[in-house]
C-alpha positions as a printed NumPy array, in Angstrom:
array([[ 88.995,  91.18 ,  77.516],
       [ 85.57 ,  90.217,  78.658],
       [ 87.04 ,  87.687,  81.299],
       [ 89.535,  90.066,  82.305],
       [ 86.505,  92.673,  82.806],
       [ 84.649,  90.21 ,  84.657],
       [ 87.403,  89.201,  86.994],
       [ 88.046,  92.748,  88.158],
       [ 84.526,  93.37 ,  88.771],
       [ 84.328,  90.018,  90.935],
       [ 87.479,  91.123,  92.816],
       [ 86.612,  94.447,  93.557],
       [ 84.604,  93.707,  96.697],
       [ 87.284,  91.056,  97.977],
       [ 90.247,  93.676,  97.629],
       [ 88.562,  96.925,  98.492],
       [ 85.672,  96.095, 100.836],
       [ 83.609,  99.042, 101.096],
       [ 86.362, 101.527, 100.157],
       [ 85.316, 103.171,  96.742],
       [ 88.794, 103.743,  95.755],
       [ 89.259, 100.462,  93.681],
       [ 93.042, 100.925,  93.805],
       [ 93.038, 101.315,  97.53 ],
       [ 94.858,  97.866,  98.137],
       [ 97.87 ,  99.133,  96.221],
       [ 98.23 , 102.329,  97.909],
       [ 97.984, 100.428, 101.193],
       [100.76 ,  98.12 , 100.248],
       [102.714, 101.09 ,  98.772],
       [102.466, 102.544, 102.567],
       [103.46 ,  99.297, 104.249],
       [106.553,  99.014, 102.022],
       [107.31 , 102.825, 101.694],
       [107.316, 102.869,  97.888],
       [104.95 , 104.091,  95.373],
       [101.669, 102.407,  94.344],
       [103.447, 101.301,  91.058],
       [106.181,  99.669,  92.761],
       [103.924,  97.728,  95.178],
       [101.986,  96.597,  92.133],
       [105.021,  95.774,  90.323],
       [106.262,  93.61 ,  93.113],
       [102.427,  91.788,  93.023],
       [102.715,  91.396,  89.162],
       [106.095,  89.995,  89.289],
       [104.708,  86.871,  91.123],
       [102.476,  86.351,  88.135],
       [104.752,  86.879,  85.505],
       [107.291,  84.732,  87.114],
       [104.336,  81.995,  86.813],
       [103.631,  82.421,  83.446],
       [107.485,  82.319,  82.754],
       [107.655,  78.943,  84.327],
       [104.735,  77.667,  82.558],
       [106.369,  78.818,  79.252],
       [109.642,  76.805,  80.098],
       [107.857,  73.825,  81.277],
       [105.71 ,  73.712,  77.753],
       [102.207,  74.534,  77.218],
       [101.592,  70.533,  77.052],
       [101.763,  70.362,  80.58 ],
       [ 99.238,  72.983,  81.665],
       [ 95.381,  72.78 ,  80.68 ],
       [ 93.939,  75.842,  79.196],
       [ 92.166,  76.777,  82.269],
       [ 95.515,  77.434,  83.999],
       [ 96.957,  79.412,  81.211],
       [ 93.665,  81.687,  80.921],
       [ 94.087,  82.085,  84.77 ],
       [ 97.659,  83.081,  84.736],
       [ 97.498,  85.212,  81.638],
       [ 94.249,  86.954,  82.692],
       [ 95.752,  87.709,  86.04 ],
       [ 98.67 ,  89.211,  84.17 ],
       [ 96.551,  91.402,  82.071],
       [ 94.244,  92.561,  84.584],
       [ 97.47 ,  93.719,  86.791],
       [ 98.855,  95.757,  83.61 ],
       [ 95.171,  97.24 ,  83.333],
       [ 95.464,  98.193,  87.123],
       [ 99.033,  99.752,  86.485],
       [ 97.47 , 101.769,  83.715],
       [ 94.907, 103.07 ,  86.248],
       [ 97.371, 103.993,  88.942],
       [ 99.732, 105.71 ,  86.386],
       [ 96.499, 107.573,  84.904],
       [ 95.476, 108.607,  88.296],
       [ 98.793, 109.875,  89.661],
       [ 99.32 , 111.959,  86.035],
       [ 95.68 , 113.336,  86.762],
       [ 96.76 , 114.643,  90.282],
       [ 99.774, 115.954,  88.987],
       [ 97.752, 118.151,  86.411],
       [ 95.476, 119.66 ,  88.805]])
């Protein structure tokens, strides 16, 4: 989980620039695709899940631990970001 947090922190500036909304990239992608931020994120997450799935089908012995760490961490981070989007939207509905 420490690795996930470190990568989320590191990627913040890359994906949000000076925007204080850490979910802004997903909202922008949603606007471009005319869908919800959840759906936009799900599309991005699918790429990572397919990659993990392909690695599993090929067999663990074909990849080093660094590759597994990267793919699994990316997948976990997208799920954490999805939770943040859902939580934010629920909060807006309650207000």
